[in-house]
Amino acid sequence: MGVELIKDDDKQILTAFIFGEIDHHTASSIRTEIDMRIEKEKPKELELDFAKVSFMDSSGIGLVMGRYKLMSEKGGVVRVLNPPPPIKRVMTIAGLNRLVKITEKANRNPENSDPKGMTENENKQST
Amino acid sequence: MKTNKVLNEMRLTLLSVSENESFARLAVSGFTAQLNPAIDELSDIKTAVSEAVTNAIVHAYRDTIGKIEIYVKLLENSTVYIRIKDSGCGIEDIKKAMEPLYTTAPEEERAGLGFAVMESFMDTIDVKSKVGKGTTVTLTKKIHPKTYFSKSRTSNSNEKIV
């Protein structure tokens, strides 16, 4: 459970690869880690990658909304990437798609950039 | 409608510490697995239980620790009945509390969507509350036992392996 942060200096994008379960208990440490990096790196764009999130309740919505608020105050944007179907359902109920862009895209995490990971993403798009 | 004979039941009492959010939803979903639900149905139940237990921790017992009582019964008509009870502060205005985006804990980044999620993921929800006495949330969901040819199951089992 946690988050791994990778900064793309050329594009000024900070990507947060969240993994494990997001609930009220885990959300606060994920939030703290992301916010510390935002303060340090001052990115123009924050990507929240949900590909490795196995569970999420409405605490995850609070997490995205809070980062959206923070980035907006700094003139930046937030994008949500690769939510698995059950997680996307929670996001849809919350109407999160009206606030931030939710997209599928090839994973830039070195660990996941194998061909297998690519097929996984293609499968998701077809469902 | 068939008789609602109880096939099995369980009771669980937990302290309102946030570490128990994950245990509570896993315990309830593990028990409900006896009804042979599809993976997406179990995921719905986990999410709803997580919301109810989190409400008890964040709101009912705000700044205190109390007991959360969970009662689950599995009925013969493939319905799971879940009751989550706390003896915390209670809800003054249930209707308002259930409004989407209404929250009394914005500083904790609560989205105000707990009840909305429970409503969408379960078939029925009933909330009873008394200020100073506590709140009882009752959730039910009809399980559609999975088959090997179930569409929703094949599409979902792929996703969950990740």
Coordinates of C-alpha atoms in Angstrom, one line a residue:
Chain A
M1 CA 0.0 0.0 0.0
G2 CA 1.4 3.3 -0.9
V3 CA 2.6 5.5 -3.7
E4 CA 5.7 5.8 -6.0
L5 CA 6.4 9.2 -7.5
I6 CA 8.2 9.8 -10.7
K7 CA 8.9 13.3 -12.2
D8 CA 9.4 13.9 -15.9
D9 CA 11.5 17.1 -15.8
D10 CA 11.1 17.8 -19.6
K11 CA 7.4 17.9 -19.5
Q12 CA 7.0 19.1 -15.9
I13 CA 4.8 16.1 -15.1
L14 CA 4.7 14.4 -11.7
T15 CA 3.2 10.9 -11.9
A16 CA 2.0 9.2 -8.8
F17 CA 1.7 5.4 -9.2
I18 CA -0.7 4.5 -6.4
F19 CA -0.7 0.8 -5.4
G20 CA -2.7 -1.4 -3.0
E21 CA -5.9 -0.3 -1.3
I22 CA -7.2 3.2 -0.9
D23 CA -9.4 3.7 2.2
H24 CA -9.6 6.3 4.9
H25 CA -6.7 4.6 6.7
T26 CA -4.3 4.5 3.8
A27 CA -5.3 7.7 2.1
S28 CA -3.7 10.1 4.6
S29 CA -0.1 8.8 4.0
I30 CA -0.6 8.7 0.2
R31 CA -1.8 12.3 0.4
T32 CA 1.1 13.4 2.5
E33 CA 3.7 11.8 0.1
I34 CA 2.1 13.3 -3.0
D35 CA 1.7 16.8 -1.5
M36 CA 5.3 16.8 -0.3
R37 CA 6.5 16.1 -3.8
I38 CA 4.2 18.7 -5.3
E39 CA 5.7 21.3 -3.0
K40 CA 9.2 20.2 -3.9
E41 CA 8.9 19.8 -7.7
K42 CA 6.1 22.3 -8.5
P43 CA 4.9 20.3 -11.5
K44 CA 2.5 21.8 -14.1
E45 CA 0.7 18.5 -14.3
L46 CA 0.0 15.8 -11.8
E47 CA -0.9 12.3 -13.0
L48 CA -2.5 9.9 -10.6
D49 CA -2.1 6.3 -11.9
F50 CA -4.6 3.9 -10.5
A51 CA -3.5 0.8 -12.5
K52 CA -2.2 -1.0 -9.4
V53 CA -5.0 0.0 -7.1
S54 CA -6.8 -3.1 -5.9
F55 CA -9.5 -1.4 -3.8
M56 CA -10.9 2.0 -3.4
D57 CA -13.8 3.6 -1.5
S58 CA -14.9 7.2 -1.5
S59 CA -11.7 8.1 0.4
G60 CA -10.0 7.8 -3.0
I61 CA -12.4 10.4 -4.4
G62 CA -11.5 12.7 -1.5
L63 CA -7.8 12.1 -2.4
V64 CA -8.3 13.1 -6.1
M65 CA -10.5 16.1 -5.2
G66 CA -8.0 17.3 -2.7
R67 CA -5.1 17.1 -5.2
Y68 CA -7.3 18.8 -7.8
K69 CA -7.8 21.7 -5.5
L70 CA -4.2 21.9 -4.6
M71 CA -3.0 21.8 -8.2
S72 CA -5.7 24.3 -9.3
E73 CA -4.5 26.8 -6.7
K74 CA -1.0 26.5 -8.3
G75 CA -2.4 26.8 -11.8
G76 CA -1.7 23.1 -12.7
V77 CA -3.9 20.2 -13.8
V78 CA -4.6 16.7 -12.5
R79 CA -5.2 13.7 -14.7
V80 CA -6.4 10.2 -13.5
L81 CA -4.9 7.3 -15.4
N82 CA -5.8 3.7 -15.9
P83 CA -8.4 3.0 -13.2
P84 CA -9.5 -0.7 -13.2
P85 CA -13.3 -1.2 -13.8
P86 CA -14.4 -1.4 -10.1
I87 CA -12.4 1.7 -9.2
K88 CA -13.8 3.5 -12.3
R89 CA -17.3 2.7 -11.1
V90 CA -16.7 4.5 -7.8
M91 CA -15.3 7.5 -9.7
T92 CA -18.3 7.6 -12.1
I93 CA -20.8 7.5 -9.2
A94 CA -18.9 10.5 -7.7
G95 CA -19.0 12.3 -11.0
L96 CA -15.2 12.7 -10.9
N97 CA -15.1 12.7 -14.7
R98 CA -16.6 16.1 -14.6
L99 CA -13.7 17.5 -12.6
V100 CA -10.7 15.7 -14.0
K101 CA -9.8 13.9 -17.2
I102 CA -9.8 10.1 -16.7
T103 CA -7.7 8.3 -19.4
E104 CA -6.2 5.0 -20.2
K105 CA -2.6 5.1 -21.4
A106 CA 0.5 3.0 -21.6
N107 CA 2.2 2.8 -18.3
R108 CA 5.5 4.7 -18.0
N109 CA 6.5 2.9 -14.9
P110 CA 9.7 1.0 -15.8
E111 CA 8.5 -2.0 -13.9
N112 CA 5.3 -2.2 -16.0
S113 CA 6.5 -1.3 -19.4
D114 CA 6.7 -4.9 -20.6
P115 CA 4.6 -6.2 -23.4
K116 CA 2.3 -8.0 -20.9
G117 CA 1.4 -4.7 -19.4
M118 CA 0.5 -3.3 -22.8
T119 CA -1.9 -6.2 -23.5
E120 CA -3.5 -5.6 -20.1
N121 CA -4.2 -2.0 -21.1
E122 CA -5.6 -3.0 -24.4
N123 CA -8.0 -5.5 -22.7
K124 CA -9.2 -2.8 -20.5
Q125 CA -10.1 -0.5 -23.3
S126 CA -12.1 -3.2 -25.0
T127 CA -14.3 -3.8 -22.0
Chain B
M1 CA -40.8 -14.9 -3.0
K2 CA -39.1 -17.8 -1.3
T3 CA -38.8 -18.0 2.4
N4 CA -36.0 -16.0 3.9
K5 CA -34.5 -18.8 5.9
V6 CA -31.2 -17.9 7.5
L7 CA -28.4 -20.1 6.1
N8 CA -25.6 -18.7 8.2
E9 CA -24.8 -15.7 10.3
M10 CA -21.9 -14.0 12.0
R11 CA -21.2 -11.2 14.5
L12 CA -18.1 -9.2 14.8
T13 CA -17.2 -6.4 17.3
L14 CA -14.4 -4.1 16.4
L15 CA -12.8 -1.0 17.9
S16 CA -13.2 2.1 15.8
V17 CA -9.6 2.4 14.7
S18 CA -8.9 2.9 11.1
E19 CA -6.8 -0.2 10.8
N20 CA -10.0 -2.1 11.1
E21 CA -11.5 -0.7 7.9
S22 CA -9.7 -3.2 5.8
F23 CA -10.3 -6.1 8.2
A24 CA -14.1 -5.4 8.4
R25 CA -14.6 -5.3 4.6
L26 CA -12.5 -8.5 4.1
A27 CA -14.3 -10.3 6.9
V28 CA -17.8 -9.5 5.5
S29 CA -16.8 -10.3 1.9
G30 CA -15.1 -13.5 3.0
F31 CA -18.2 -14.6 4.8
T32 CA -20.5 -13.6 1.9
A33 CA -18.3 -15.7 -0.4
Q34 CA -20.4 -18.7 0.8
L35 CA -23.2 -17.4 -1.4
N36 CA -20.9 -17.8 -4.4
P37 CA -21.1 -14.2 -5.6
A38 CA -19.4 -12.8 -8.7
I39 CA -16.2 -10.9 -8.2
D40 CA -17.9 -7.5 -9.0
E41 CA -20.6 -8.3 -6.4
L42 CA -18.0 -8.9 -3.7
S43 CA -16.2 -5.8 -4.7
D44 CA -19.5 -3.8 -4.3
I45 CA -20.0 -5.3 -0.8
K46 CA -16.4 -4.5 0.2
T47 CA -16.8 -0.9 -0.9
A48 CA -20.2 -0.4 0.9
V49 CA -18.9 -2.0 4.2
S50 CA -15.8 0.1 4.0
E51 CA -18.0 3.3 3.7
A52 CA -20.2 2.4 6.6
V53 CA -17.3 1.4 8.9
T54 CA -15.4 4.5 8.0
N55 CA -18.4 6.7 8.8
A56 CA -18.5 5.1 12.3
I57 CA -14.8 5.7 12.8
V58 CA -14.7 9.3 11.3
H59 CA -18.0 10.6 12.4
A60 CA -19.7 8.5 15.1
Y61 CA -16.6 8.2 17.3
R62 CA -14.8 11.3 16.2
D63 CA -11.9 11.9 18.6
T64 CA -12.9 8.9 20.7
I65 CA -12.7 5.1 20.3
G66 CA -15.8 3.0 20.5
K67 CA -17.2 -0.3 19.5
I68 CA -18.6 -1.1 16.0
E69 CA -20.8 -4.1 15.8
I70 CA -21.2 -5.9 12.5
Y71 CA -23.8 -8.5 12.0
V72 CA -24.1 -10.4 8.7
K73 CA -26.7 -13.1 7.7
L74 CA -26.9 -15.0 4.5
L75 CA -30.5 -15.8 3.5
E76 CA -31.7 -18.7 1.5
N77 CA -32.9 -16.5 -1.3
S78 CA -29.2 -15.6 -2.0
T79 CA -29.4 -12.3 -0.2
V80 CA -26.8 -10.9 2.1
Y81 CA -28.0 -8.8 5.0
I82 CA -25.4 -6.6 6.7
R83 CA -26.0 -4.5 9.8
I84 CA -23.3 -2.0 11.0
K85 CA -24.0 -0.5 14.4
D86 CA -22.2 2.1 16.5
S87 CA -22.9 3.8 19.8
G88 CA -21.4 7.1 18.8
C89 CA -22.7 10.6 18.5
G90 CA -25.6 9.8 16.1
I91 CA -26.8 11.8 13.1
E92 CA -29.0 14.8 13.6
D93 CA -30.4 15.0 10.1
I94 CA -30.2 11.7 8.2
K95 CA -31.7 13.1 5.0
K96 CA -29.0 15.8 4.9
A97 CA -26.2 13.3 5.8
M98 CA -27.2 11.1 2.9
E99 CA -27.1 14.0 0.4
P100 CA -24.2 13.5 -2.0
L101 CA -21.2 15.7 -1.3
Y102 CA -22.5 16.7 2.1
T103 CA -19.8 16.2 4.7
T104 CA -19.1 17.4 8.2
A105 CA -15.4 16.5 7.9
P106 CA -14.0 18.4 4.9
E107 CA -10.7 19.0 6.6
E108 CA -10.1 15.3 6.4
E109 CA -10.9 15.3 2.7
R110 CA -14.0 13.3 3.1
A111 CA -15.9 13.6 -0.2
G112 CA -19.3 13.3 1.4
L113 CA -20.1 10.3 -0.8
G114 CA -20.2 7.4 1.7
F115 CA -24.0 7.0 1.6
A116 CA -24.2 7.6 -2.1
V117 CA -21.7 4.8 -2.7
M118 CA -23.6 2.5 -0.3
E119 CA -26.9 3.3 -2.1
S120 CA -25.5 2.6 -5.6
F121 CA -23.6 -0.6 -4.7
M122 CA -26.3 -2.3 -2.5
D123 CA -29.9 -3.1 -3.2
T124 CA -31.3 -1.5 -0.1
I125 CA -30.0 0.8 2.6
D126 CA -31.7 1.8 5.8
V127 CA -30.2 4.3 8.3
K128 CA -31.5 4.6 11.8
S129 CA -29.9 7.1 14.2
K130 CA -30.4 8.8 17.5
V131 CA -28.4 11.7 18.6
G132 CA -26.2 10.7 21.5
K133 CA -27.1 7.0 21.1
G134 CA -25.7 5.9 17.8
T135 CA -26.4 4.9 14.3
T136 CA -27.4 1.6 12.6
V137 CA -26.9 1.1 8.9
T138 CA -28.6 -1.9 7.3
L139 CA -27.6 -3.0 3.9
T140 CA -28.9 -5.8 1.7
K141 CA -27.8 -7.2 -1.6
K142 CA -29.2 -10.0 -3.7
I143 CA -26.4 -12.2 -5.0
H144 CA -26.5 -13.8 -8.4
P145 CA -24.5 -17.0 -8.0
K146 CA -21.8 -17.0 -10.6
T147 CA -21.6 -19.5 -13.4
Y148 CA -18.6 -20.2 -15.6
F149 CA -20.4 -18.6 -18.5
S150 CA -21.4 -15.4 -16.7
K151 CA -20.3 -12.4 -18.9
S152 CA -19.8 -10.1 -16.0
R153 CA -17.6 -12.6 -14.3
T154 CA -15.2 -13.2 -17.2
S155 CA -14.7 -9.6 -17.9
N156 CA -14.1 -8.9 -14.2
S157 CA -11.9 -11.8 -13.3
N158 CA -9.3 -10.5 -15.8
E159 CA -9.2 -7.2 -14.1
K160 CA -8.9 -8.4 -10.6
I161 CA -5.8 -10.5 -11.1
V162 CA -3.6 -7.3 -11.5

